Structures are given as C-alpha cells and as structure tokens.
Short mmCIF file of N, CA and C in Angstrom, two decimals:
data_model
loop_
_atom_site.label_atom_id
_atom_site.label_comp_id
_atom_site.label_asym_id
_atom_site.label_seq_id
_atom_site.Cartn_x
_atom_site.Cartn_y
_atom_site.Cartn_z
N MET B 17 35.82 154.90 146.01
CA MET B 17 36.05 154.93 144.59
C MET B 17 35.47 156.23 144.03
N ALA B 18 36.26 156.96 143.25
CA ALA B 18 35.79 158.21 142.67
C ALA B 18 34.90 157.93 141.48
N HIS B 19 33.83 158.67 141.38
CA HIS B 19 32.88 158.49 140.29
C HIS B 19 32.77 159.80 139.52
N SER B 20 32.37 159.68 138.25
CA SER B 20 32.15 160.88 137.45
C SER B 20 30.90 161.60 137.93
N LYS B 21 30.72 162.84 137.48
CA LYS B 21 29.56 163.61 137.89
C LYS B 21 28.26 163.00 137.35
N ASN B 22 28.34 162.15 136.33
CA ASN B 22 27.17 161.49 135.76
C ASN B 22 26.84 160.17 136.45
N PHE B 23 27.65 159.78 137.43
CA PHE B 23 27.45 158.51 138.11
C PHE B 23 26.14 158.52 138.88
N LYS B 24 25.35 157.46 138.68
CA LYS B 24 24.10 157.31 139.43
C LYS B 24 24.26 156.11 140.35
N ASP B 25 24.16 156.36 141.64
CA ASP B 25 24.29 155.28 142.62
C ASP B 25 23.01 154.46 142.63
N LEU B 26 23.11 153.21 142.23
CA LEU B 26 21.96 152.32 142.15
C LEU B 26 21.85 151.41 143.37
N THR B 27 22.76 151.56 144.33
CA THR B 27 22.78 150.70 145.50
C THR B 27 21.41 150.67 146.17
N GLY B 28 20.89 149.46 146.37
CA GLY B 28 19.60 149.27 147.02
C GLY B 28 18.41 149.29 146.07
N LEU B 29 18.62 149.74 144.84
CA LEU B 29 17.53 149.80 143.85
C LEU B 29 17.14 148.39 143.42
N LYS B 30 15.85 148.15 143.32
CA LYS B 30 15.36 146.85 142.86
C LYS B 30 14.72 147.03 141.50
N MET B 31 15.18 146.24 140.54
CA MET B 31 14.61 146.22 139.19
C MET B 31 14.39 144.77 138.81
N HIS B 32 13.21 144.47 138.33
CA HIS B 32 12.85 143.11 137.99
C HIS B 32 13.02 142.24 139.24
N ARG B 33 13.84 141.21 139.18
CA ARG B 33 14.10 140.37 140.34
C ARG B 33 15.44 140.68 141.00
N LEU B 34 16.08 141.75 140.58
CA LEU B 34 17.45 142.03 141.01
C LEU B 34 17.53 143.26 141.90
N THR B 35 18.38 143.17 142.92
CA THR B 35 18.68 144.30 143.79
C THR B 35 20.15 144.65 143.61
N PHE B 36 20.42 145.91 143.32
CA PHE B 36 21.80 146.38 143.14
C PHE B 36 22.47 146.48 144.50
N LEU B 37 23.61 145.79 144.64
CA LEU B 37 24.32 145.76 145.92
C LEU B 37 25.54 146.67 145.95
N GLU B 38 26.33 146.63 144.87
CA GLU B 38 27.63 147.33 144.94
C GLU B 38 28.16 147.59 143.54
N TYR B 39 28.64 148.80 143.32
CA TYR B 39 29.30 149.17 142.07
C TYR B 39 30.67 148.51 142.04
N VAL B 40 31.02 147.86 140.94
CA VAL B 40 32.31 147.17 140.88
C VAL B 40 33.24 147.72 139.80
N GLY B 41 32.80 148.72 139.05
CA GLY B 41 33.68 149.32 138.05
C GLY B 41 33.04 149.30 136.67
N LYS B 42 33.87 149.58 135.68
CA LYS B 42 33.39 149.62 134.30
C LYS B 42 34.02 148.49 133.50
N ASN B 43 33.30 148.03 132.48
CA ASN B 43 33.86 147.01 131.60
C ASN B 43 34.62 147.69 130.46
N GLU B 44 35.05 146.90 129.48
CA GLU B 44 35.85 147.43 128.37
C GLU B 44 35.07 148.46 127.55
N GLN B 45 33.75 148.34 127.51
CA GLN B 45 32.92 149.28 126.76
C GLN B 45 32.51 150.49 127.62
N ARG B 46 33.05 150.58 128.81
CA ARG B 46 32.81 151.66 129.77
C ARG B 46 31.40 151.65 130.33
N ASN B 47 30.77 150.48 130.36
CA ASN B 47 29.46 150.31 130.99
C ASN B 47 29.67 150.02 132.48
N SER B 48 28.82 150.61 133.31
CA SER B 48 28.91 150.38 134.75
C SER B 48 28.55 148.94 135.08
N ARG B 49 29.38 148.30 135.90
CA ARG B 49 29.13 146.93 136.32
C ARG B 49 28.77 146.92 137.81
N TRP B 50 27.79 146.10 138.16
CA TRP B 50 27.28 146.04 139.52
C TRP B 50 27.17 144.60 139.99
N ARG B 51 27.41 144.42 141.29
CA ARG B 51 27.09 143.14 141.93
C ARG B 51 25.63 143.25 142.33
N VAL B 52 24.85 142.27 141.91
CA VAL B 52 23.41 142.26 142.20
C VAL B 52 23.03 140.96 142.89
N ARG B 53 21.89 140.99 143.58
CA ARG B 53 21.36 139.78 144.21
C ARG B 53 19.98 139.53 143.62
N CYS B 54 19.79 138.32 143.12
CA CYS B 54 18.51 137.90 142.59
C CYS B 54 17.58 137.54 143.76
N GLU B 55 16.28 137.56 143.52
CA GLU B 55 15.32 137.18 144.57
C GLU B 55 15.58 135.77 145.11
N CYS B 56 16.17 134.90 144.29
CA CYS B 56 16.44 133.54 144.74
C CYS B 56 17.68 133.45 145.62
N GLY B 57 18.44 134.57 145.73
CA GLY B 57 19.62 134.60 146.59
C GLY B 57 20.94 134.58 145.86
N THR B 58 20.93 134.29 144.58
CA THR B 58 22.16 134.23 143.79
C THR B 58 22.70 135.64 143.56
N GLU B 59 24.01 135.81 143.76
CA GLU B 59 24.66 137.08 143.48
C GLU B 59 25.55 136.93 142.27
N PHE B 60 25.59 137.96 141.43
CA PHE B 60 26.43 137.94 140.24
C PHE B 60 26.69 139.37 139.78
N ILE B 61 27.59 139.53 138.81
CA ILE B 61 27.95 140.83 138.27
C ILE B 61 27.23 141.01 136.93
N VAL B 62 26.68 142.20 136.73
CA VAL B 62 25.95 142.51 135.50
C VAL B 62 26.12 143.99 135.20
N THR B 63 25.98 144.37 133.94
CA THR B 63 26.01 145.80 133.63
C THR B 63 24.65 146.39 133.96
N ALA B 64 24.67 147.63 134.41
CA ALA B 64 23.42 148.32 134.74
C ALA B 64 22.54 148.43 133.50
N SER B 65 23.14 148.66 132.34
CA SER B 65 22.35 148.81 131.12
C SER B 65 21.62 147.52 130.75
N ALA B 66 22.20 146.36 131.03
CA ALA B 66 21.52 145.09 130.73
C ALA B 66 20.25 144.95 131.55
N VAL B 67 20.28 145.44 132.78
CA VAL B 67 19.10 145.37 133.64
C VAL B 67 18.09 146.45 133.21
N LYS B 68 18.58 147.66 133.02
CA LYS B 68 17.70 148.78 132.68
C LYS B 68 16.93 148.53 131.38
N PHE B 69 17.59 147.95 130.39
CA PHE B 69 16.98 147.77 129.08
C PHE B 69 16.35 146.39 128.90
N GLY B 70 16.19 145.65 130.00
CA GLY B 70 15.45 144.40 129.97
C GLY B 70 16.15 143.21 129.37
N LYS B 71 17.47 143.25 129.29
CA LYS B 71 18.21 142.08 128.79
C LYS B 71 18.44 141.06 129.90
N THR B 72 18.46 141.54 131.15
CA THR B 72 18.67 140.66 132.30
C THR B 72 17.60 140.97 133.34
N TYR B 73 16.78 139.96 133.66
CA TYR B 73 15.71 140.12 134.65
C TYR B 73 16.03 139.39 135.95
N SER B 74 16.87 138.34 135.84
CA SER B 74 17.18 137.51 137.00
C SER B 74 18.51 136.81 136.72
N CYS B 75 18.87 135.90 137.62
CA CYS B 75 20.11 135.13 137.45
C CYS B 75 19.92 134.00 136.44
N GLY B 76 18.69 133.80 136.01
CA GLY B 76 18.35 132.68 135.13
C GLY B 76 17.21 131.87 135.72
N CYS B 77 16.91 132.14 136.99
CA CYS B 77 15.86 131.38 137.66
C CYS B 77 14.48 131.66 137.05
N LEU B 78 14.26 132.86 136.54
CA LEU B 78 12.98 133.21 135.93
C LEU B 78 12.74 132.36 134.68
N ARG B 79 13.77 132.18 133.87
CA ARG B 79 13.66 131.35 132.66
C ARG B 79 13.32 129.91 133.03
N ILE B 80 13.97 129.40 134.06
CA ILE B 80 13.70 128.03 134.51
C ILE B 80 12.26 127.90 134.99
N GLU B 81 11.80 128.86 135.78
CA GLU B 81 10.42 128.83 136.26
C GLU B 81 9.43 128.88 135.10
N ASN B 82 9.68 129.76 134.13
CA ASN B 82 8.78 129.87 132.98
C ASN B 82 8.76 128.60 132.15
N ASN B 83 9.93 127.97 131.99
CA ASN B 83 9.99 126.71 131.24
C ASN B 83 9.20 125.61 131.95
N LYS B 84 9.30 125.57 133.28
CA LYS B 84 8.55 124.56 134.04
C LYS B 84 7.05 124.78 133.88
N LYS B 85 6.61 126.05 133.93
CA LYS B 85 5.19 126.36 133.76
C LYS B 85 4.70 125.95 132.38
N ARG B 86 5.50 126.18 131.35
CA ARG B 86 5.12 125.86 129.97
C ARG B 86 4.98 124.35 129.75
N HIS B 87 5.80 123.58 130.47
CA HIS B 87 5.82 122.14 130.25
C HIS B 87 4.96 121.35 131.21
N LYS B 88 4.21 122.03 132.05
CA LYS B 88 3.29 121.34 132.96
C LYS B 88 2.08 120.86 132.16
N HIS B 89 1.58 119.70 132.53
CA HIS B 89 0.40 119.18 131.83
C HIS B 89 -0.83 119.35 132.67
#
C-alpha cells in the first residue's frame, strides 16, 4: 500500500495497553486507521489519533477492571 511522505509506520509500537499491528487505511475524516491488539488479546480497529491523544487506552477491559476495583468492599 502506498503511503504519503508524512506516513508514520506505527507497526509494533505499544501505547497504553495497545500494540499497533497493521495499517488498514484512512476513515472519512482522513485519519489513519490501525488494527491493534490489546494486552488482553482482543484485536480491533482504531484511529491512531484516538490512541495518541488518550481517547482509547484499551479494548474496554481497562474500564471493566477499574469498575471492579471501585466496587470492591
């Protein structure tokens, strides 16, 4: 797949609980979309900007873990 000169290959990079696996293209807003793997093993597609700017830290497992910790007696 041809990339622009500004393309940054994030393959293998780990941010938060996510590891970037594969570039899958751009969305309608021209944001780079990546297949990522969460530490729990779940794979999903996310924009690189959502991860970089802290909107997405995991597949959702982190929220579940934090909720369980908050509700422990």
